[in-house]
Amino acid sequence: MSVRVFRKTGSAVLVVLIAASVLFPLAWMAIAGFKGRSEVLRTPFQFFPEMWRWNNYSAILRDHQFMRAMAVTFIGALIFTVLSLAVNSMAAYAFARLDFRGKRFWWVYCVMPMFIPMMAILLTSFVVVSKLGMLNTMAVLIIPGVASAAQMFFLRQYYLGYPVAVEEAALIDGASRWQIFLRVFLPQSAAPFVVVGLASYLAYWNAYVWPILTITDPSLTQIMQFLGNFRSDRGNDWGMLMAGSTLASIPTIVLLLVFQRFIVNGVRISGIK
Amino acid sequence: MALLESAHEGQPPAGAGTEPGRRTRSGRRASAPRRQDNVTAYLMIAPMVILLGIFVMWPLVYSVYLSTFKISFYKAPQFVGAQFYQYVLESSDFWHSIWIGLYYALLVVPTGIVIALLLASFIKTLSGRVAAFMKVTIYLPAVVSTVIASVLFTFMYQDEGVVNWFLSLVNHAPVAWLNSPRWALPAIAVPGIWLGFGITTLILLAALLDIPESYYESAKLDGAGFFQRLWYITIPLLKNVLLYLVVTGFTLAVQMLDLPLIMTNGGPVGATSTPNYYIFNSFRDLTPYATSYSLTASLLLFAVLGTISIVIFRLIKSDKAVDG
């Protein structure tokens, strides 16, 4: 009995300790946003501010550049997510279920990009998009990353495991492959779509290198570009930068909390383990 | 022909999927699952194939092509063959950056996996609700962007920052983390681990849950402690997952770009100049032939990386063979 109680409190203490140390940097970031300019970095150290000030948060919320970057990135991320779900799931269905000439070749072609390091194509991708006249447009942020080998592969694995019987019945009833895809497969795809869609959303929202290469127009500045260049653009206003970073992490954290069950199980769907 | 067929495909139920030729050949029942759907299939993969073609395959081919030319703003491109390859391979900066990349991976990957394995074993012992809370908590840093982590940790590493405050608790003098050639790389490895260990933990947890509980029970009966069970049961059974994690973790870590780009700009004195940072920086550099040089370096990195992953893969595999 006493051993069990001891164990239970032990693991409870451990849970709290682990959670606290993992979350410490994020909490610290959010709290630093409430500190005054002279208070942010100072010895002796204080965890909480002497006075909770809202001026960093209100200043960044009134900052046009910041709000614009948040809005532009959010819209871009939504379009990006929808497009990549459409493109990748369609190809995934074709590779999982259809039989066609040259299938093996196109399969290798579509999966190979998983093994190409980003750097090997980053520089010439830049040359390609600038020749296509795509620099400083939303299109350059959205279109090049839409087709994703890894996501297509993930969806295909999922579709392979989907029972064939339903599909055969629909085929005998005379449904076309498109109808089967749209009416049978898509409605069943919620779980993998959440996992893959979230990955797309995060990839877009968190992108930094591609935007700093292709976007110089301030009205299209992406949120991570804004934060990453904050110190060189505006100096070491740490309080405001931490407030901005906190606000910019909220959308992704909220998404994680809303879809937590899908994500935690996503590992199982993927069949990596 | 193609047009005709696609029109055929578009027809409502009755016509769809019964291409006359095939039906006479093999009969309706057999043809339903096995028939070919060339037009539909090609329409479905077309967007993906075209996008990958323009934004992945073409840039790759173009890189290889351009790396054999001397490109400058003033003169017409001049074919130089493999000259840049030789130039890059002889450059000590390139090899230095590879070394930094390997060192960074060595700091991040094993630590990340050990932490993840311990956490996963611990979470496994928790009850449903607490385990769910832990999983989400641990995953949280993974959705935070690398840029935000960079900014945040730069802030924490300032002279008067929170990390130095912890040091002062143990009476240690403050360290100029990001400005010291010795500490800069370990300092940027910490956010690297923090960002990545959540996913690793979830993957390992999923694998752990597949190990039959009876193995552990009989080990416990034989008096094996936690670490003995971990060493003799868990790790051997997780070998494939661990292999996957080491190889993917390694290739990702060597390619780290955002952290040094934002936190240190590759400095001090090149101490955090990872391969991708080095290439990216030489591309932005306006010295003549920088484009060809950085393109060549990126292709060579691709080759070096591939080789190293194969070596790791082989090493662990052969180890496994010895173990039986």
XYZ file of C-alpha atoms in Angstrom:
597
model
C 0.000 0.000 0.000
C 2.551 2.568 1.108
C 4.772 1.598 -1.806
C 1.938 2.359 -4.201
C 1.262 5.722 -2.627
C 4.943 6.513 -2.782
C 5.036 5.535 -6.448
C 1.991 7.603 -7.262
C 3.291 10.778 -5.656
C 6.669 10.105 -7.264
C 5.219 9.963 -10.742
C 2.963 12.955 -10.053
C 5.993 14.987 -9.041
C 7.815 13.807 -12.140
C 4.866 14.770 -14.379
C 4.843 18.274 -12.942
C 8.619 18.634 -13.231
C 8.750 17.464 -16.837
C 5.809 19.594 -17.907
C 7.303 22.628 -16.163
C 10.698 22.272 -17.785
C 9.277 21.648 -21.255
C 6.925 24.586 -21.009
C 9.315 26.914 -19.203
C 10.665 28.647 -22.335
C 7.161 29.332 -23.632
C 5.920 30.627 -20.298
C 9.005 32.758 -19.995
C 8.373 34.216 -23.446
C 4.758 35.091 -22.642
C 5.712 36.638 -19.303
C 8.593 38.642 -20.750
C 5.974 40.312 -22.940
C 4.491 41.832 -19.797
C 7.709 43.453 -18.651
C 8.908 46.985 -19.082
C 11.940 47.851 -21.163
C 14.337 48.038 -18.224
C 12.848 45.022 -16.543
C 13.124 42.401 -19.294
C 16.786 41.658 -18.819
C 17.993 42.516 -15.433
C 19.917 41.160 -12.510
C 18.841 40.033 -10.025
C 16.457 37.893 -11.973
C 12.723 37.998 -11.353
C 10.320 35.543 -12.863
C 7.215 37.696 -12.673
C 7.140 41.374 -13.566
C 6.810 43.897 -10.766
C 3.775 45.212 -12.489
C 1.891 43.439 -15.273
C 2.047 45.861 -18.151
C -0.012 45.485 -21.264
C 1.900 48.021 -23.299
C 4.042 45.525 -25.232
C 1.019 43.505 -26.242
C -1.075 46.544 -27.050
C 1.793 48.124 -28.978
C 2.344 45.040 -31.102
C -1.387 44.650 -31.673
C -1.518 48.212 -32.932
C 1.527 47.662 -35.132
C 0.330 47.625 -38.731
C 3.266 45.633 -40.017
C 2.765 42.919 -37.448
C -0.987 42.655 -37.859
C -0.636 42.682 -41.599
C 1.977 39.918 -41.474
C -0.284 37.828 -39.241
C -3.265 38.276 -41.564
C -1.347 37.696 -44.801
C 0.349 34.597 -43.413
C -2.904 33.231 -42.064
C -4.719 33.594 -45.390
C -1.758 32.124 -47.246
C -1.571 29.189 -44.858
C -5.250 28.385 -45.319
C -5.048 28.436 -49.117
C -1.840 26.429 -48.975
C -3.379 23.786 -46.730
C -6.491 23.341 -48.878
C -4.498 23.144 -52.102
C -1.986 20.675 -50.764
C -4.707 18.441 -49.355
C -6.413 18.421 -52.744
C -3.306 17.771 -54.826
C -1.720 15.200 -52.529
C -4.846 13.225 -51.686
C -5.817 12.915 -55.336
C -2.418 11.523 -56.259
C -2.436 9.319 -53.158
C -5.764 7.800 -54.173
C -4.560 7.139 -57.713
C -1.411 5.423 -56.466
C -3.257 3.428 -53.838
C -6.191 2.232 -55.898
C -5.843 2.686 -59.627
C -3.932 0.639 -62.082
C -2.374 2.521 -64.939
C 0.379 2.452 -67.478
C 3.710 3.721 -66.142
C 2.509 3.599 -62.564
C 5.819 2.416 -61.182
C 7.749 5.161 -62.928
C 5.459 7.925 -61.698
C 5.454 6.458 -58.222
C 9.235 6.679 -57.993
C 9.074 10.156 -59.525
C 6.569 11.357 -56.929
C 8.310 9.806 -53.911
C 11.876 10.706 -54.820
C 11.576 14.327 -53.624
C 11.476 12.990 -50.064
C 15.140 12.149 -50.459
C 16.249 15.401 -52.033
C 17.622 17.777 -49.420
C 16.032 21.205 -49.387
C 19.353 22.945 -50.010
C 20.074 21.060 -53.242
C 17.108 22.732 -54.934
C 16.560 25.889 -52.895
C 18.875 28.084 -54.910
C 17.725 27.003 -58.359
C 14.090 27.051 -57.219
C 14.717 30.686 -56.499
C 16.090 31.148 -60.018
C 13.069 29.313 -61.472
C 10.453 31.357 -59.610
C 12.183 34.593 -60.445
C 12.215 33.647 -64.134
C 8.526 32.828 -63.907
C 7.982 36.347 -62.543
C 6.601 35.008 -59.285
C 8.765 37.002 -56.864
C 6.819 39.158 -54.422
C 3.485 37.452 -55.004
C 1.354 35.219 -52.823
C 1.792 32.548 -55.477
C 5.504 32.165 -54.818
C 4.793 31.449 -51.173
C 1.989 29.014 -51.843
C 2.487 27.085 -55.069
C 6.037 25.682 -54.955
C 5.406 23.738 -51.740
C 1.917 22.413 -52.487
C 2.950 19.046 -53.892
C 4.540 17.102 -51.049
C 5.998 13.651 -51.515
C 5.901 12.879 -47.805
C 2.255 13.844 -47.406
C 1.204 11.989 -50.520
C 3.036 8.929 -49.214
C 1.328 9.214 -45.833
C -2.146 9.490 -47.397
C -1.473 6.628 -49.745
C -0.508 4.384 -46.835
C -3.811 5.271 -45.247
C -5.814 4.602 -48.404
C -4.074 1.260 -48.918
C -5.443 0.113 -45.593
C -8.986 1.100 -46.490
C -11.232 -1.893 -47.234
C -11.635 -2.678 -50.938
C -15.129 -4.125 -50.549
C -16.897 -0.759 -50.366
C -15.154 0.395 -53.476
C -15.962 -2.764 -55.429
C -19.603 -2.437 -54.535
C -19.611 1.157 -55.744
C -17.868 0.144 -58.972
C -20.452 -2.532 -59.658
C -23.151 0.030 -59.050
C -21.508 1.975 -61.822
C -19.840 4.768 -59.881
C -16.842 6.360 -61.573
C -13.454 6.531 -59.879
C -13.942 10.245 -59.331
C -17.248 9.615 -57.617
C -15.673 6.956 -55.437
C -12.843 9.281 -54.525
C -15.122 12.196 -53.709
C -18.005 10.363 -52.065
C -16.356 7.340 -50.457
C -12.723 8.187 -49.756
C -12.797 11.892 -48.913
C -15.499 11.583 -46.254
C -13.405 8.851 -44.615
C -10.246 10.931 -44.652
C -10.854 13.243 -41.695
C -8.199 11.724 -39.440
C -5.304 11.653 -41.919
C -6.398 15.021 -43.333
C -6.088 16.605 -39.904
C -2.578 15.230 -39.457
C -1.388 16.161 -42.930
C -3.309 19.439 -43.067
C -1.834 20.549 -39.781
C 1.633 19.728 -41.046
C 0.950 21.886 -44.129
C -0.410 24.707 -42.041
C 2.624 24.606 -39.748
C 5.059 24.391 -42.639
C 3.564 27.516 -44.156
C 3.079 29.465 -40.947
C 6.586 28.698 -39.695
C 8.439 29.209 -42.982
C 11.323 31.633 -42.846
C 14.050 30.950 -45.388
C 11.839 30.803 -48.488
C 10.019 34.059 -47.640
C 13.243 35.965 -46.949
C 14.525 34.884 -50.365
C 11.408 35.616 -52.383
C 9.539 38.413 -50.593
C 10.860 41.939 -50.308
C 7.507 43.701 -50.586
C 6.620 44.860 -47.030
C 2.910 44.318 -47.641
C 3.535 40.588 -48.160
C 5.994 40.110 -45.295
C 5.330 36.799 -43.582
C 5.023 36.555 -39.844
C 8.226 34.600 -39.237
C 10.067 36.946 -41.547
C 8.798 39.824 -39.418
C 9.901 38.188 -36.161
C 13.202 36.855 -37.471
C 14.196 40.279 -38.785
C 12.751 42.204 -35.863
C 16.056 42.813 -34.125
C 17.870 43.984 -37.228
C 14.907 46.161 -38.239
C 13.950 47.623 -34.890
C 16.684 46.936 -32.382
C 16.585 44.989 -29.143
C 13.103 45.781 -27.921
C 12.891 42.390 -26.232
C 9.572 42.975 -24.483
C 7.791 43.765 -27.720
C 9.541 40.958 -29.597
C 8.501 38.436 -26.949
C 4.932 39.742 -27.027
C 4.906 39.381 -30.816
C 6.375 35.873 -30.664
C 3.800 34.841 -28.098
C 0.945 36.103 -30.253
C 2.410 34.420 -33.326
C 2.594 31.039 -31.561
C -0.995 31.167 -30.378
C -2.627 30.048 -33.651
C -0.439 26.947 -33.896
C -0.861 26.050 -30.223
C -4.626 26.448 -30.475
C -4.669 24.154 -33.508
C -2.667 21.567 -31.587
C -5.045 21.702 -28.633
C -8.134 21.471 -30.831
C -6.863 18.512 -32.827
C -4.708 16.888 -30.139
C -6.374 13.508 -30.326
C -5.761 13.173 -34.072
C -2.156 14.266 -33.789
C -1.233 12.009 -30.949
C -2.734 9.124 -32.906
C -1.225 10.376 -36.151
C 1.893 8.378 -35.432
C -0.199 5.232 -35.479
C -1.998 6.102 -38.723
C 1.295 6.765 -40.432
C 2.559 3.307 -39.589
C 6.067 4.647 -38.919
C 6.514 3.272 -35.433
C -8.282 9.309 -78.288
C -7.490 10.606 -74.843
C -10.221 13.163 -75.170
C -12.720 10.572 -76.221
C -11.848 8.373 -73.316
C -12.036 11.150 -70.792
C -15.447 12.142 -72.099
C -16.402 8.550 -71.620
C -15.153 8.603 -68.037
C -17.200 11.675 -67.311
C -20.465 10.011 -68.305
C -22.952 9.201 -65.578
C -22.973 5.723 -63.974
C -23.956 3.349 -66.748
C -21.092 4.159 -69.107
C -18.312 4.758 -66.616
C -15.615 2.182 -66.321
C -16.764 -0.239 -68.973
C -14.296 0.252 -71.761
C -15.619 -2.004 -74.490
C -12.378 -3.747 -75.450
C -11.515 -4.911 -72.005
C -14.985 -6.083 -71.231
C -15.109 -8.505 -74.125
C -11.684 -9.770 -73.206
C -12.071 -10.629 -69.579
C -15.696 -10.252 -68.696
C -17.230 -7.822 -66.246
C -16.603 -9.491 -62.925
C -12.889 -9.951 -63.333
C -12.326 -6.553 -64.879
C -13.861 -4.450 -62.122
C -10.952 -4.398 -59.679
C -8.163 -5.045 -62.130
C -8.970 -2.840 -65.106
C -6.724 0.037 -65.984
C -7.900 3.601 -65.441
C -5.277 5.411 -67.423
C -7.129 8.634 -68.035
C -8.563 9.039 -64.562
C -5.254 8.110 -62.988
C -3.267 10.534 -65.084
C -5.723 13.324 -64.365
C -5.428 12.601 -60.674
C -1.663 12.572 -60.521
C -1.218 15.380 -63.071
C -1.218 18.326 -60.614
C 1.316 16.604 -58.398
C 3.525 15.484 -61.261
C 3.523 18.925 -62.864
C 4.192 20.819 -59.637
C 7.002 18.484 -58.637
C 8.380 18.789 -62.136
C 8.536 22.576 -62.049
C 9.573 23.117 -58.446
C 11.650 20.043 -57.595
C 12.862 18.046 -60.578
C 13.661 20.926 -62.861
C 15.557 22.868 -60.161
C 17.543 19.715 -59.384
C 18.513 19.135 -63.009
C 19.180 22.837 -63.407
C 21.490 22.780 -60.359
C 23.537 19.994 -61.844
C 23.678 21.822 -65.169
C 24.596 25.214 -63.699
C 27.275 23.752 -61.478
C 29.355 23.050 -64.549
C 29.317 26.701 -65.630
C 31.074 29.768 -64.419
C 28.341 32.346 -63.956
C 28.998 36.000 -63.407
C 27.005 39.146 -63.913
C 29.420 40.578 -66.396
C 30.274 37.784 -68.780
C 28.387 35.083 -70.633
C 28.339 31.754 -68.741
C 31.380 29.708 -69.498
C 31.503 25.920 -69.369
C 34.086 24.750 -66.853
C 33.179 21.098 -66.366
C 33.944 19.731 -62.935
C 36.169 22.619 -61.964
C 33.840 23.901 -59.256
C 33.575 20.439 -57.788
C 37.301 20.339 -57.351
C 37.271 23.879 -56.004
C 34.623 23.063 -53.372
C 36.245 19.797 -52.368
C 39.515 21.601 -51.820
C 37.889 24.364 -49.806
C 38.627 24.050 -46.119
C 35.526 26.142 -45.304
C 33.306 23.517 -46.904
C 34.820 20.700 -44.876
C 34.733 22.843 -41.775
C 30.994 23.323 -42.256
C 30.475 19.577 -42.719
C 32.344 19.021 -39.483
C 30.147 21.597 -37.721
C 27.061 19.879 -39.143
C 28.226 16.486 -37.844
C 29.091 17.919 -34.453
C 25.680 19.559 -34.241
C 23.964 16.276 -35.196
C 26.034 14.469 -32.578
C 24.882 16.956 -29.952
C 21.225 16.821 -30.954
C 20.339 13.319 -32.136
C 21.604 10.980 -29.366
C 20.484 13.375 -26.612
C 17.078 13.773 -28.204
C 16.582 10.026 -28.534
C 17.694 9.259 -24.977
C 15.375 11.918 -23.548
C 12.543 10.668 -25.740
C 13.068 7.050 -24.755
C 13.062 7.857 -21.038
C 9.988 10.050 -21.425
C 8.143 7.474 -23.500
C 8.875 4.732 -20.951
C 7.612 7.029 -18.220
C 4.439 8.077 -20.080
C 3.638 4.429 -20.688
C 3.261 3.898 -16.939
C 0.764 6.744 -16.579
C -2.997 6.431 -16.591
C -5.050 7.580 -19.579
C -5.814 11.180 -18.732
C -2.392 12.076 -17.335
C -0.725 10.335 -20.278
C -2.826 12.394 -22.706
C -1.817 15.580 -20.908
C 1.841 14.624 -21.084
C 1.671 13.760 -24.760
C 0.202 17.133 -25.655
C 2.625 19.001 -23.390
C 5.613 17.274 -24.879
C 4.379 17.858 -28.400
C 3.813 21.558 -27.812
C 7.357 22.751 -28.652
C 7.124 20.922 -31.988
C 4.443 23.301 -33.245
C 6.423 26.361 -32.204
C 8.358 27.719 -35.136
C 12.136 27.455 -35.327
C 12.217 31.222 -35.748
C 10.355 31.805 -32.492
C 12.545 29.243 -30.716
C 15.635 31.011 -32.064
C 14.469 34.413 -30.937
C 13.366 33.075 -27.573
C 16.568 31.200 -26.832
C 18.695 34.130 -28.004
C 16.826 36.136 -25.422
C 17.397 33.514 -22.743
C 21.123 33.384 -23.553
C 21.709 37.114 -23.120
C 24.333 38.103 -20.532
C 21.634 39.017 -18.017
C 19.334 36.283 -19.317
C 17.676 33.475 -17.495
C 20.299 30.828 -18.350
C 23.063 32.834 -16.749
C 20.821 33.398 -13.769
C 20.591 29.623 -13.295
C 24.391 29.516 -13.484
C 24.659 32.198 -10.843
C 22.625 29.987 -8.514
C 25.514 27.538 -8.524
C 27.991 30.390 -8.188
C 29.185 30.201 -11.739
C 30.251 33.274 -13.640
C 28.002 34.216 -16.580
C 28.913 32.740 -19.961
C 28.581 34.671 -23.222
C 26.823 31.686 -24.777
C 26.323 32.830 -28.333
C 29.564 34.793 -28.517
C 31.906 32.081 -27.394
C 33.307 29.794 -30.092
C 33.260 26.956 -27.612
C 29.684 27.289 -26.362
C 27.831 28.690 -29.356
C 27.133 25.352 -31.022
C 25.995 23.520 -27.860
C 23.886 26.606 -27.122
C 22.020 26.374 -30.421
C 21.722 22.606 -30.045
C 19.468 23.070 -27.014
C 16.574 24.671 -28.933
C 17.234 22.051 -31.617
C 16.557 19.288 -29.105
C 13.642 21.134 -27.552
C 11.919 21.493 -30.937
C 12.371 17.880 -31.961
C 12.043 15.563 -28.991
C 8.220 15.690 -28.846
C 7.700 13.888 -32.134
C 10.446 11.391 -31.305
C 8.757 10.650 -27.999
C 5.380 10.023 -29.615
C 6.883 7.682 -32.185
C 8.762 5.741 -29.515
C 5.688 5.608 -27.314
C 3.641 4.082 -30.126
C 6.362 1.479 -30.597
C 6.631 0.778 -26.872
C 2.927 0.105 -26.618
C 3.338 -2.694 -29.163
C 5.774 -4.644 -26.984
C 3.836 -7.386 -25.188
C 3.522 -6.650 -21.469
C 4.313 -10.304 -20.666
C 7.975 -9.751 -21.578
C 8.273 -7.148 -18.869
C 6.329 -9.188 -16.366
C 8.577 -12.200 -16.665
C 11.639 -9.937 -16.478
C 10.257 -8.387 -13.307
C 9.744 -11.839 -11.834
C 13.381 -12.511 -12.551
C 14.201 -9.367 -10.626
C 15.213 -7.058 -13.479
C 15.161 -3.358 -12.602
C 13.890 -0.495 -14.759
C 17.173 0.125 -16.540
C 17.843 -3.576 -17.048
C 14.431 -3.990 -18.647
C 15.107 -0.944 -20.798
C 18.484 -2.261 -21.908
C 17.673 -5.918 -22.431
C 14.071 -5.819 -23.621
C 13.013 -2.398 -24.853
C 16.051 -1.312 -26.811
C 16.610 -4.558 -28.744
C 12.923 -4.682 -29.673
C 12.887 -1.064 -30.771
C 15.911 -1.401 -32.993
C 14.109 -0.690 -36.247
C 12.336 2.363 -34.897
C 15.562 3.625 -33.370
C 17.313 3.104 -36.682
C 14.628 5.107 -38.432
C 14.923 7.868 -35.831
C 18.715 7.999 -35.999
C 18.827 8.235 -39.779
C 16.007 10.774 -40.177
C 17.178 12.736 -37.134
C 20.703 12.797 -38.463
C 19.798 13.987 -41.957
C 17.511 16.669 -40.526
C 20.086 17.855 -37.990
C 22.905 18.144 -40.491
C 20.623 20.329 -42.599
C 19.836 22.787 -39.824
C 19.670 26.306 -41.200
C 17.229 28.522 -39.302
C 18.848 28.355 -35.876
C 22.336 29.549 -36.862
C 20.828 31.968 -39.387
C 18.853 33.809 -36.716
C 20.800 33.168 -33.535
C 24.434 33.550 -34.512
C 24.828 34.254 -38.238
C 27.208 31.338 -38.379
C 29.553 32.958 -35.878
C 31.509 33.452 -33.770
C 34.381 32.760 -36.167
C 32.382 30.150 -38.059
C 31.667 28.074 -34.958
C 28.013 27.578 -35.933
C 28.410 27.609 -39.698
C 26.414 24.470 -40.508
C 26.632 23.192 -44.099
C 23.320 24.717 -45.126
C 24.189 28.003 -43.482
C 27.511 28.018 -45.255
C 25.885 27.358 -48.638
C 23.079 29.829 -48.055
C 25.546 32.464 -47.023
C 27.855 31.944 -49.957
C 24.815 32.235 -52.231
C 23.941 35.609 -50.725
C 27.568 36.628 -50.999
C 28.135 38.864 -53.980
C 31.623 37.720 -54.825
C 32.031 36.479 -58.395
C 30.980 32.899 -59.124
C 29.240 32.624 -55.740
C 26.183 31.115 -57.437
C 28.073 28.292 -59.114
C 30.128 27.711 -56.016
C 27.139 27.413 -53.676
C 25.206 25.255 -56.141
C 28.101 22.861 -56.404
C 28.550 22.807 -52.650
C 24.854 21.976 -52.168
C 25.070 19.062 -54.598
C 28.195 17.753 -52.940
C 26.531 18.053 -49.566
C 23.688 15.955 -50.945
C 26.217 13.291 -51.906
C 28.143 13.440 -48.627
C 24.934 13.294 -46.593
C 23.585 10.380 -48.550
C 26.819 8.470 -48.049
C 26.875 9.124 -44.325
C 23.250 8.019 -43.865
C 24.003 4.818 -45.741
C 27.017 4.226 -43.502
C 24.955 4.764 -40.331
C 22.278 2.491 -41.706
C 24.802 -0.243 -42.467
C 26.576 0.095 -39.121
C 23.406 -0.312 -37.118
C 22.104 -3.055 -39.377
C 25.270 -5.109 -39.093
C 25.214 -4.620 -35.337
C 21.748 -6.050 -35.387
C 22.894 -9.032 -37.386
C 25.550 -9.762 -34.768
C 22.969 -9.603 -32.014
C 20.922 -12.147 -33.881
